[in-house]
Amino acid sequence: MPIRIGVAGWSVPSKLAAEFPSAGTHLERYGTRFSAVEINSSFYRPHQQKTYVRWAASVPPDFRFSIKLPKAITHEQRFVGCQDLVTRFAEETSGLGNKRGPILVQLPPNFAYPGEIAEQFLHDLKVIINGPVVLEPRHVSWFQPEVDKMLKRQHVSRVAADPARFASAALPGGWNGIAYFRLHGSPRIYESLYSVETVQAHANSVAALNACGTDVWTIYDNTTFGAATQNALELIEALKQPHGHLMD
């Protein structure tokens, strides 16, 4: 199973420009070093299918995109009456072809677990997308054994986030076919660079999960000052050490 490492967005920080080819678009240059990227702009606005087609053509065959579900679905409609929105999103992102990876469903912090509404929505989303889904809930009510069982039934993985709002949010949950880490920077969210020791510890966790047959994604989101790109490059190097191996 693959280990995928990337950043939320594909900008190339000027201070790290020497780590990338000098020619090509940012995405083309980014794709020479990383095997994955998380598209967050889709949360705020739709992109035309032809835009996704262009992005897919810019990266190597084994590259994958994760895409954040629009906030109209997660924050405004809150899973209710949004099948048309999901269908539109699926059609747009189908432009990525087989390079479309997990759909990231991030929920607002005040969105409590709505029971059957959630299970039905995730079921329908999986059918329409016909691909993997990862969920980032941020209300404590989602971190209960019965919710974990529901996610396993639906083959939906719960995101592991840092900083975590509570201890269980730091660990992957739900379906164990994918482990998806979103690392936002700590102590200053979106800003702080993770230490070499922290990156190494995460590499150990990634290697252990991957050895159990789990598809592991790590997305660094501490992008404000370019720390995400540096940490992602460091993680790639850490996984090349004897304790584990990097698979594209």
Coordinates of N, CA and C in Angstrom, one line a residue:
M1 N 0.8 -1.2 0.0 CA 0.0 0.0 0.0 C 0.9 1.2 0.0
P2 N 0.4 2.3 -0.7 CA 1.3 3.5 -0.8 C 1.4 4.3 0.5
I3 N 2.5 5.0 0.6 CA 2.6 6.1 1.6 C 2.6 7.4 0.7
R4 N 1.7 8.3 1.0 CA 1.6 9.5 0.3 C 1.9 10.7 1.2
I5 N 2.7 11.6 0.7 CA 3.1 12.8 1.5 C 2.9 14.0 0.6
G6 N 2.3 15.0 1.2 CA 2.1 16.3 0.4 C 1.7 17.4 1.3
V7 N 1.3 18.5 0.7 CA 1.0 19.8 1.3 C -0.4 20.2 0.9
A8 N -1.0 21.0 1.7 CA -2.3 21.6 1.4 C -2.0 22.8 0.4
G9 N -2.1 22.5 -0.9 CA -1.8 23.4 -1.9 C -0.4 23.1 -2.4
W10 N -0.1 23.6 -3.6 CA 1.2 23.2 -4.3 C 2.1 24.4 -4.6
S11 N 2.0 25.5 -3.8 CA 2.9 26.6 -3.9 C 4.3 26.1 -3.6
V12 N 5.3 26.7 -4.2 CA 6.7 26.3 -3.9 C 7.3 27.5 -3.2
P13 N 7.6 27.4 -1.9 CA 8.2 28.6 -1.2 C 9.5 29.0 -1.8
S14 N 9.8 30.3 -1.9 CA 11.0 30.8 -2.6 C 12.2 30.3 -1.9
K15 N 12.2 30.1 -0.5 CA 13.4 29.7 0.2 C 13.7 28.2 -0.1
L16 N 12.7 27.5 -0.6 CA 13.0 26.1 -1.0 C 13.0 25.8 -2.5
A17 N 13.1 26.9 -3.2 CA 13.0 26.7 -4.7 C 14.1 25.8 -5.3
A18 N 15.2 25.8 -4.6 CA 16.3 24.9 -5.1 C 16.0 23.5 -5.0
E19 N 15.0 23.1 -4.2 CA 14.6 21.7 -4.0 C 13.8 21.2 -5.2
F20 N 13.4 22.1 -6.1 CA 12.5 21.8 -7.2 C 13.1 22.2 -8.5
P21 N 12.6 21.6 -9.6 CA 13.1 22.0 -10.9 C 12.7 23.5 -11.1
S22 N 13.5 24.2 -11.9 CA 13.2 25.6 -12.1 C 12.2 25.9 -13.2
A23 N 11.9 24.9 -14.1 CA 11.0 25.1 -15.2 C 9.6 24.5 -14.8
G24 N 8.6 25.0 -15.4 CA 7.2 24.4 -15.3 C 6.4 25.3 -14.3
T25 N 5.1 24.9 -14.3 CA 4.2 25.5 -13.4 C 4.5 25.1 -11.9
H26 N 3.9 25.8 -11.0 CA 4.1 25.4 -9.6 C 3.7 23.9 -9.4
L27 N 2.6 23.5 -10.0 CA 2.1 22.1 -9.8 C 3.0 21.2 -10.5
E28 N 3.5 21.5 -11.7 CA 4.4 20.6 -12.3 C 5.7 20.4 -11.5
R29 N 6.2 21.5 -11.0 CA 7.4 21.4 -10.2 C 7.2 20.7 -8.9
Y30 N 6.0 20.9 -8.2 CA 5.7 20.3 -7.0 C 5.6 18.8 -7.2
G31 N 5.0 18.4 -8.3 CA 4.7 16.9 -8.6 C 6.0 16.1 -8.9
T32 N 7.1 16.8 -9.0 CA 8.4 16.1 -9.2 C 8.9 15.6 -7.8
R33 N 8.5 16.1 -6.7 CA 9.0 15.8 -5.4 C 8.0 15.1 -4.5
F34 N 6.7 15.4 -4.8 CA 5.6 14.8 -3.9 C 4.7 13.9 -4.7
S35 N 4.1 13.0 -3.9 CA 3.2 12.0 -4.6 C 1.7 12.4 -4.4
A36 N 1.4 13.5 -3.6 CA 0.0 13.8 -3.3 C -0.1 15.3 -3.0
V37 N -1.3 15.8 -3.1 CA -1.6 17.2 -2.7 C -3.0 17.2 -2.2
E38 N -3.3 18.1 -1.3 CA -4.7 18.4 -0.9 C -5.2 19.7 -1.5
I39 N -6.3 19.6 -2.2 CA -6.9 20.8 -2.8 C -7.9 21.3 -1.8
N40 N -7.7 22.5 -1.2 CA -8.6 23.2 -0.3 C -9.5 24.2 -0.9
S41 N -9.1 24.7 -2.1 CA -9.8 25.8 -2.7 C -11.2 25.3 -3.1
S42 N -11.4 24.0 -3.3 CA -12.7 23.5 -3.7 C -13.7 23.6 -2.5
F43 N -13.2 23.9 -1.3 CA -14.1 24.1 -0.2 C -14.8 25.4 -0.3
Y44 N -14.2 26.4 -0.9 CA -14.7 27.8 -1.0 C -15.4 28.1 -2.3
R45 N -15.0 27.4 -3.4 CA -15.6 27.7 -4.7 C -15.4 26.5 -5.6
P46 N -16.3 26.3 -6.6 CA -16.2 25.2 -7.5 C -15.1 25.5 -8.6
H47 N -14.6 24.4 -9.1 CA -13.7 24.5 -10.2 C -14.3 23.7 -11.4
Q48 N -14.1 24.2 -12.6 CA -14.6 23.5 -13.8 C -13.9 22.2 -14.0
Q49 N -14.6 21.3 -14.6 CA -14.1 20.0 -14.9 C -12.8 20.1 -15.7
K50 N -12.7 21.0 -16.6 CA -11.5 21.2 -17.4 C -10.3 21.6 -16.6
T51 N -10.6 22.3 -15.5 CA -9.5 22.8 -14.7 C -8.9 21.5 -14.0
Y52 N -9.7 20.6 -13.5 CA -9.2 19.4 -12.9 C -8.5 18.6 -13.9
V53 N -9.0 18.5 -15.2 CA -8.3 17.8 -16.2 C -6.9 18.3 -16.4
R54 N -6.8 19.7 -16.5 CA -5.5 20.3 -16.6 C -4.5 20.0 -15.5
W55 N -5.1 20.0 -14.3 CA -4.2 19.7 -13.1 C -3.7 18.2 -13.2
A56 N -4.6 17.3 -13.6 CA -4.2 15.9 -13.6 C -3.1 15.7 -14.7
A57 N -3.2 16.5 -15.8 CA -2.2 16.3 -16.8 C -0.9 16.9 -16.5
S58 N -0.8 17.6 -15.3 CA 0.4 18.3 -14.9 C 1.3 17.5 -14.0
V59 N 0.9 16.3 -13.6 CA 1.6 15.5 -12.6 C 1.8 14.1 -13.1
P60 N 2.8 13.4 -12.5 CA 3.1 12.0 -13.0 C 1.9 11.0 -12.8
P61 N 1.9 9.9 -13.4 CA 0.8 8.9 -13.4 C 0.4 8.5 -12.0
D62 N 1.4 8.3 -11.1 CA 1.1 7.8 -9.8 C 0.8 8.8 -8.7
F63 N 0.7 10.1 -9.2 CA 0.3 11.2 -8.3 C -1.2 11.1 -8.0
R64 N -1.6 11.6 -6.7 CA -3.0 11.6 -6.4 C -3.3 12.9 -5.7
F65 N -4.6 13.4 -6.0 CA -5.1 14.6 -5.4 C -6.2 14.2 -4.4
S66 N -6.2 14.7 -3.1 CA -7.3 14.7 -2.3 C -8.0 16.0 -2.4
I67 N -9.4 16.0 -2.3 CA -10.2 17.2 -2.6 C -11.1 17.5 -1.4
K68 N -11.1 18.7 -0.9 CA -12.0 19.1 0.2 C -13.4 19.3 -0.3
L69 N -14.4 18.7 0.3 CA -15.8 18.8 -0.1 C -16.3 20.3 0.2
P70 N -17.1 20.8 -0.7 CA -17.5 22.2 -0.5 C -18.2 22.5 0.8
K71 N -18.0 23.7 1.3 CA -18.6 24.1 2.6 C -20.1 24.2 2.5
A72 N -20.6 24.4 1.3 CA -22.0 24.5 1.1 C -22.7 23.2 1.6
I73 N -22.0 22.1 1.4 CA -22.5 20.8 1.8 C -22.2 20.5 3.3
T74 N -21.0 20.8 3.8 CA -20.7 20.5 5.2 C -21.1 21.5 6.2
H75 N -21.0 22.8 5.8 CA -21.2 23.9 6.8 C -22.5 24.6 6.7
E76 N -23.1 24.6 5.5 CA -24.3 25.3 5.2 C -25.5 24.3 5.2
Q77 N -25.5 23.3 4.4 CA -26.6 22.3 4.3 C -26.4 21.3 5.4
R78 N -25.2 21.1 5.9 CA -25.0 20.1 6.9 C -25.6 18.7 6.6
F79 N -25.2 18.3 5.4 CA -25.6 16.9 4.9 C -27.1 16.8 4.4
V80 N -27.9 17.8 4.6 CA -29.3 17.7 4.3 C -29.7 18.4 3.0
G81 N -30.3 17.6 2.1 CA -30.8 18.2 0.8 C -29.7 18.7 -0.1
C82 N -28.6 17.9 -0.1 CA -27.5 18.4 -0.9 C -27.0 17.4 -2.0
Q83 N -27.9 16.5 -2.4 CA -27.5 15.5 -3.4 C -27.0 16.1 -4.7
D84 N -27.8 17.2 -5.1 CA -27.4 17.9 -6.4 C -26.0 18.5 -6.2
L85 N -25.7 19.1 -5.1 CA -24.4 19.7 -4.9 C -23.3 18.6 -4.9
V86 N -23.6 17.4 -4.3 CA -22.6 16.3 -4.3 C -22.4 15.8 -5.8
T87 N -23.5 15.7 -6.5 CA -23.4 15.2 -7.9 C -22.6 16.2 -8.7
R88 N -22.8 17.5 -8.5 CA -22.0 18.5 -9.3 C -20.5 18.4 -8.9
F89 N -20.2 18.3 -7.6 CA -18.8 18.1 -7.2 C -18.2 16.9 -7.8
A90 N -18.9 15.8 -7.8 CA -18.4 14.5 -8.4 C -18.1 14.7 -9.8
E91 N -19.0 15.3 -10.6 CA -18.8 15.5 -12.0 C -17.6 16.4 -12.3
E92 N -17.4 17.5 -11.5 CA -16.3 18.4 -11.7 C -15.0 17.7 -11.4
T93 N -14.9 17.0 -10.3 CA -13.6 16.4 -9.8 C -13.3 15.1 -10.6
S94 N -14.3 14.6 -11.4 CA -14.0 13.5 -12.2 C -13.0 13.8 -13.3
G95 N -12.8 15.1 -13.5 CA -11.7 15.5 -14.4 C -10.3 15.0 -14.0
L96 N -10.2 14.7 -12.8 CA -8.9 14.1 -12.3 C -8.7 12.7 -12.7
G97 N -9.8 12.0 -13.2 CA -9.6 10.6 -13.6 C -9.2 9.8 -12.4
N98 N -8.2 8.8 -12.8 CA -7.8 7.9 -11.7 C -6.8 8.6 -10.7
K99 N -6.5 9.9 -10.9 CA -5.7 10.6 -10.0 C -6.5 11.3 -8.9
R100 N -7.8 11.1 -8.9 CA -8.6 11.6 -7.8 C -8.5 10.6 -6.6
G101 N -8.0 11.1 -5.5 CA -7.8 10.3 -4.3 C -9.0 10.6 -3.3
P102 N -8.7 10.6 -2.0 CA -9.8 10.7 -1.1 C -10.5 12.1 -1.1
I103 N -11.8 12.0 -0.9 CA -12.6 13.2 -0.7 C -12.6 13.6 0.8
L104 N -12.1 14.8 1.1 CA -12.0 15.2 2.5 C -13.3 15.9 2.9
V105 N -13.9 15.4 4.0 CA -15.2 15.9 4.5 C -14.8 16.5 5.9
Q106 N -14.6 17.8 5.9 CA -14.3 18.5 7.2 C -15.5 19.2 7.7
L107 N -15.8 18.9 9.0 CA -17.1 19.4 9.6 C -16.8 20.6 10.5
P108 N -17.7 21.5 10.6 CA -17.6 22.6 11.5 C -17.5 22.1 13.0
P109 N -16.8 22.9 13.8 CA -16.6 22.4 15.2 C -17.9 22.3 16.0
N110 N -19.0 23.0 15.6 CA -20.2 22.9 16.3 C -21.2 21.9 15.7
F111 N -20.8 21.1 14.8 CA -21.6 20.1 14.1 C -21.6 18.8 14.9
A112 N -22.6 18.6 15.7 CA -22.7 17.4 16.5 C -23.2 16.2 15.6
Y113 N -22.8 15.0 16.0 CA -23.2 13.8 15.3 C -24.7 13.7 15.1
P114 N -25.2 13.7 13.9 CA -26.7 13.7 13.6 C -27.2 12.3 13.4
G115 N -26.5 11.3 13.8 CA -27.1 9.9 13.7 C -27.3 9.4 12.2
E116 N -28.5 9.0 11.9 CA -28.8 8.4 10.6 C -28.6 9.4 9.5
I117 N -28.7 10.6 9.7 CA -28.5 11.6 8.7 C -27.0 11.5 8.2
A118 N -26.1 11.3 9.1 CA -24.7 11.2 8.7 C -24.4 9.9 8.0
E119 N -25.0 8.8 8.5 CA -24.7 7.5 7.9 C -25.3 7.5 6.4
Q120 N -26.5 8.0 6.3 CA -27.1 8.1 4.9 C -26.3 9.0 4.0
F121 N -25.8 10.1 4.5 CA -25.1 11.0 3.6 C -23.8 10.4 3.2
L122 N -23.0 9.8 4.1 CA -21.8 9.1 3.8 C -22.0 8.0 2.8
H123 N -23.0 7.2 3.0 CA -23.3 6.1 2.1 C -23.6 6.7 0.7
D124 N -24.4 7.7 0.6 CA -24.7 8.3 -0.7 C -23.5 8.9 -1.4
L125 N -22.7 9.6 -0.6 CA -21.5 10.2 -1.1 C -20.5 9.2 -1.7
K126 N -20.4 8.1 -1.0 CA -19.5 7.0 -1.4 C -20.0 6.4 -2.8
V127 N -21.3 6.3 -2.9 CA -21.9 5.8 -4.1 C -21.7 6.7 -5.3
I128 N -21.9 8.0 -5.0 CA -21.8 9.0 -6.1 C -20.3 9.2 -6.5
I129 N -19.5 9.3 -5.5 CA -18.0 9.5 -5.8 C -17.4 8.2 -6.4
N130 N -17.8 7.1 -5.8 CA -17.2 5.8 -6.2 C -15.7 5.8 -5.9
G131 N -15.4 6.3 -4.7 CA -14.0 6.3 -4.3 C -13.9 6.6 -2.8
P132 N -12.7 6.7 -2.3 CA -12.5 6.8 -0.9 C -12.9 8.2 -0.3
V133 N -13.4 8.1 1.0 CA -13.8 9.3 1.7 C -13.1 9.3 3.1
V134 N -12.6 10.5 3.5 CA -12.1 10.6 4.8 C -12.8 11.8 5.5
L135 N -13.1 11.6 6.8 CA -13.9 12.5 7.5 C -13.1 13.2 8.6
E136 N -13.2 14.5 8.7 CA -12.6 15.2 9.8 C -13.7 15.9 10.7
P137 N -14.3 15.2 11.6 CA -15.2 15.8 12.5 C -14.5 16.6 13.6
R138 N -15.1 17.6 14.2 CA -14.4 18.4 15.2 C -15.3 18.6 16.4
H139 N -16.4 17.9 16.5 CA -17.2 17.9 17.7 C -17.1 16.6 18.5
V140 N -17.0 16.7 19.8 CA -16.7 15.5 20.6 C -17.7 14.3 20.4
S141 N -18.9 14.6 20.0 CA -19.9 13.6 19.8 C -19.6 12.6 18.8
W142 N -18.7 12.9 17.9 CA -18.3 12.0 16.8 C -17.3 11.0 17.3
F143 N -16.7 11.2 18.4 CA -15.6 10.3 18.9 C -16.2 9.3 19.9
Q144 N -17.1 8.5 19.5 CA -17.8 7.5 20.3 C -17.7 6.2 19.6
P145 N -17.7 5.1 20.4 CA -17.6 3.8 19.8 C -18.7 3.5 18.7
E146 N -19.9 3.9 18.9 CA -20.9 3.6 17.9 C -20.7 4.4 16.6
V147 N -20.1 5.6 16.7 CA -19.8 6.3 15.5 C -18.7 5.7 14.7
D148 N -17.7 5.2 15.5 CA -16.6 4.5 14.9 C -17.0 3.2 14.1
K149 N -18.0 2.5 14.7 CA -18.5 1.3 14.1 C -19.3 1.7 12.8
M150 N -20.0 2.8 12.8 CA -20.7 3.3 11.6 C -19.7 3.6 10.5
L151 N -18.6 4.3 10.9 CA -17.6 4.7 9.9 C -17.0 3.4 9.3
K152 N -16.7 2.4 10.1 CA -16.2 1.2 9.6 C -17.2 0.5 8.6
R153 N -18.5 0.5 8.9 CA -19.5 0.0 8.0 C -19.5 0.7 6.7
Q154 N -19.3 2.0 6.7 CA -19.3 2.8 5.5 C -18.0 2.8 4.8
H155 N -17.0 2.2 5.4 CA -15.6 2.3 4.8 C -15.1 3.8 4.7
V156 N -15.4 4.5 5.7 CA -15.0 5.9 5.8 C -13.9 6.0 6.9
S157 N -12.8 6.6 6.6 CA -11.7 6.8 7.6 C -11.9 8.1 8.3
R158 N -11.6 8.2 9.6 CA -11.6 9.4 10.4 C -10.2 10.0 10.4
V159 N -10.1 11.3 10.0 CA -8.8 12.0 9.9 C -8.2 12.1 11.3
A160 N -6.8 12.0 11.3 CA -6.1 12.3 12.5 C -5.5 13.7 12.4
A161 N -5.8 14.6 13.3 CA -5.4 16.0 13.2 C -4.5 16.5 14.3
D162 N -3.6 17.4 13.9 CA -2.7 18.0 14.9 C -2.7 19.5 14.6
P163 N -2.9 20.4 15.6 CA -3.3 20.1 17.0 C -4.7 19.4 17.1
A164 N -4.8 18.5 18.0 CA -6.1 17.8 18.2 C -6.9 18.5 19.3
R165 N -8.2 18.6 19.0 CA -9.1 19.2 20.0 C -9.2 18.4 21.3
F166 N -9.1 17.1 21.1 CA -9.0 16.2 22.3 C -8.2 15.0 21.8
A167 N -7.8 14.2 22.8 CA -6.8 13.1 22.5 C -7.2 12.2 21.4
S168 N -8.4 11.7 21.3 CA -8.8 10.8 20.3 C -8.7 11.4 18.9
A169 N -8.8 12.7 18.8 CA -8.8 13.3 17.5 C -7.4 13.3 16.8
A170 N -6.4 13.0 17.7 CA -5.0 12.9 17.1 C -4.7 11.6 16.4
L171 N -5.6 10.6 16.6 CA -5.4 9.3 16.1 C -6.4 9.0 14.9
P172 N -6.0 8.2 13.9 CA -6.9 7.8 12.9 C -8.0 6.9 13.5
G173 N -9.2 7.0 12.9 CA -10.3 6.2 13.4 C -11.2 5.7 12.2
G174 N -12.3 5.0 12.6 CA -13.1 4.5 11.5 C -12.5 3.4 10.7
W175 N -12.7 3.3 9.4 CA -12.2 2.3 8.5 C -10.6 2.4 8.5
N176 N -10.0 1.3 8.6 CA -8.5 1.3 8.6 C -7.8 1.1 7.3
G177 N -8.6 1.2 6.2 CA -8.0 1.0 4.9 C -7.1 2.2 4.5
I178 N -7.5 3.4 5.1 CA -6.7 4.6 4.9 C -6.5 5.3 6.3
A179 N -5.2 5.7 6.5 CA -5.0 6.6 7.6 C -4.6 8.0 7.0
Y180 N -5.3 9.0 7.4 CA -5.1 10.4 6.8 C -4.8 11.4 7.8
F181 N -3.6 11.9 7.8 CA -3.1 12.8 8.8 C -3.1 14.2 8.2
R182 N -3.7 15.2 9.0 CA -3.7 16.6 8.6 C -2.9 17.3 9.7
L183 N -1.7 17.8 9.4 CA -0.8 18.4 10.4 C -0.8 19.9 10.2
H184 N -1.4 20.6 11.1 CA -1.6 22.1 10.8 C -0.5 23.0 11.4
G185 N 0.4 22.4 12.2 CA 1.5 23.2 12.8 C 1.2 23.4 14.3
S186 N 2.2 23.2 15.1 CA 2.0 23.4 16.6 C 3.4 23.9 17.2
P187 N 3.3 24.9 18.1 CA 2.2 25.4 18.8 C 1.4 26.4 18.0
R188 N 1.9 27.1 17.0 CA 1.2 28.1 16.3 C 0.6 27.4 15.0
I189 N -0.7 27.3 15.1 CA -1.4 26.6 14.0 C -1.2 27.3 12.6
Y190 N -0.9 26.6 11.6 CA -0.7 27.1 10.2 C 0.7 27.7 10.1
E191 N 1.4 27.9 11.2 CA 2.7 28.6 11.1 C 3.9 27.8 11.5
S192 N 3.8 27.1 12.7 CA 5.0 26.5 13.3 C 5.6 25.4 12.4
L193 N 6.9 25.3 12.4 CA 7.6 24.2 11.8 C 7.7 23.1 12.8
Y194 N 7.4 21.9 12.4 CA 7.6 20.7 13.2 C 9.1 20.4 13.4
S195 N 9.5 20.0 14.5 CA 10.9 19.7 14.8 C 11.3 18.4 14.0
V196 N 12.6 18.2 13.8 CA 13.1 17.0 13.2 C 12.7 15.8 14.0
E197 N 12.7 15.9 15.3 CA 12.3 14.8 16.2 C 10.8 14.4 16.0
T198 N 10.0 15.5 15.9 CA 8.5 15.2 15.7 C 8.3 14.6 14.3
V199 N 9.0 15.0 13.3 CA 8.9 14.4 12.0 C 9.3 13.0 12.0
Q200 N 10.4 12.7 12.7 CA 10.9 11.3 12.8 C 9.9 10.4 13.5
A201 N 9.3 10.9 14.6 CA 8.3 10.1 15.3 C 7.1 9.8 14.4
H202 N 6.7 10.8 13.6 CA 5.6 10.6 12.7 C 6.0 9.6 11.6
A203 N 7.2 9.6 11.2 CA 7.7 8.7 10.2 C 7.6 7.2 10.7
N204 N 7.9 7.1 12.0 CA 7.8 5.8 12.6 C 6.4 5.3 12.6
S205 N 5.4 6.2 12.9 CA 4.0 5.8 13.0 C 3.5 5.5 11.6
V206 N 3.9 6.3 10.6 CA 3.5 6.0 9.2 C 4.0 4.6 8.7
A207 N 5.3 4.3 9.0 CA 5.9 3.1 8.6 C 5.1 1.9 9.2
A208 N 4.8 2.1 10.5 CA 4.1 1.0 11.2 C 2.7 0.7 10.7
L209 N 2.0 1.8 10.4 CA 0.6 1.7 9.8 C 0.7 1.0 8.4
N210 N 1.7 1.5 7.6 CA 1.8 1.0 6.3 C 2.2 -0.5 6.3
A211 N 3.0 -0.9 7.3 CA 3.4 -2.3 7.4 C 2.2 -3.2 7.7
C212 N 1.1 -2.6 8.2 CA -0.2 -3.4 8.5 C -1.1 -3.4 7.3
G213 N -0.7 -2.8 6.2 CA -1.5 -2.8 5.0 C -2.4 -1.6 4.8
T214 N -2.1 -0.5 5.5 CA -2.9 0.7 5.4 C -2.3 1.7 4.4
D215 N -3.1 2.3 3.6 CA -2.7 3.4 2.7 C -2.6 4.6 3.6
V216 N -1.4 5.2 3.7 CA -1.2 6.3 4.6 C -1.0 7.6 3.9
W217 N -1.7 8.6 4.2 CA -1.6 10.0 3.7 C -1.1 10.9 4.8
T218 N -0.1 11.7 4.5 CA 0.2 12.8 5.5 C 0.2 14.1 4.7
I219 N -0.7 15.0 5.1 CA -0.8 16.4 4.5 C -0.4 17.4 5.6
Y220 N 0.7 18.2 5.2 CA 1.1 19.3 6.1 C 0.3 20.5 5.7
D221 N -0.2 21.2 6.7 CA -1.1 22.4 6.4 C -0.5 23.6 7.1
N222 N 0.8 23.5 7.6 CA 1.4 24.7 8.3 C 2.1 25.5 7.2
T223 N 1.3 26.1 6.3 CA 1.7 26.6 5.0 C 2.1 28.1 5.1
T224 N 1.7 28.8 6.1 CA 1.8 30.3 6.1 C 3.2 30.8 5.8
F225 N 4.2 30.2 6.3 CA 5.6 30.6 6.1 C 6.4 29.5 5.4
G226 N 5.8 28.6 4.7 CA 6.5 27.5 4.0 C 6.9 26.3 4.8
A227 N 6.6 26.3 6.1 CA 7.0 25.2 6.9 C 6.5 23.8 6.4
A228 N 5.3 23.8 5.8 CA 4.7 22.6 5.4 C 5.5 21.9 4.3
T229 N 6.0 22.6 3.4 CA 6.9 22.1 2.3 C 8.2 21.5 2.9
Q230 N 8.8 22.2 3.8 CA 10.0 21.7 4.5 C 9.7 20.5 5.2
N231 N 8.7 20.4 6.0 CA 8.3 19.2 6.8 C 8.0 18.0 5.9
A232 N 7.3 18.3 4.8 CA 7.0 17.2 3.9 C 8.3 16.6 3.3
L233 N 9.2 17.4 2.9 CA 10.5 17.0 2.4 C 11.2 16.2 3.4
E234 N 11.2 16.7 4.7 CA 11.9 16.0 5.7 C 11.3 14.6 6.0
L235 N 9.9 14.5 5.9 CA 9.3 13.2 6.2 C 9.7 12.2 5.1
I236 N 9.8 12.7 3.9 CA 10.2 11.8 2.8 C 11.6 11.2 3.1
E237 N 12.5 12.1 3.6 CA 13.8 11.6 3.9 C 13.8 10.7 5.1
A238 N 13.0 11.0 6.1 CA 12.9 10.2 7.3 C 12.5 8.8 7.0
L239 N 11.6 8.7 6.0 CA 11.0 7.4 5.7 C 12.0 6.5 4.8
K240 N 13.1 7.2 4.4 CA 14.1 6.4 3.6 C 15.1 5.7 4.6
Q241 N 15.0 6.1 5.8 CA 15.9 5.5 6.8 C 15.6 4.0 7.0
P242 N 16.5 3.2 7.6 CA 16.3 1.7 7.7 C 15.0 1.3 8.4
H243 N 14.5 2.1 9.3 CA 13.3 1.7 10.1 C 12.1 1.5 9.2
G244 N 12.0 2.1 8.0 CA 10.9 2.1 7.1 C 11.3 2.3 5.7
H245 N 10.4 2.4 4.8 CA 10.7 2.7 3.4 C 9.6 3.5 2.8
L246 N 10.0 4.3 1.8 CA 9.0 5.1 1.2 C 8.5 4.4 -0.1
M247 N 7.3 4.4 -0.3 CA 6.7 3.8 -1.5 C 5.9 4.9 -2.2
D248 N 6.2 5.1 -3.5 CA 5.5 6.1 -4.2 C 4.0 5.7 -4.5

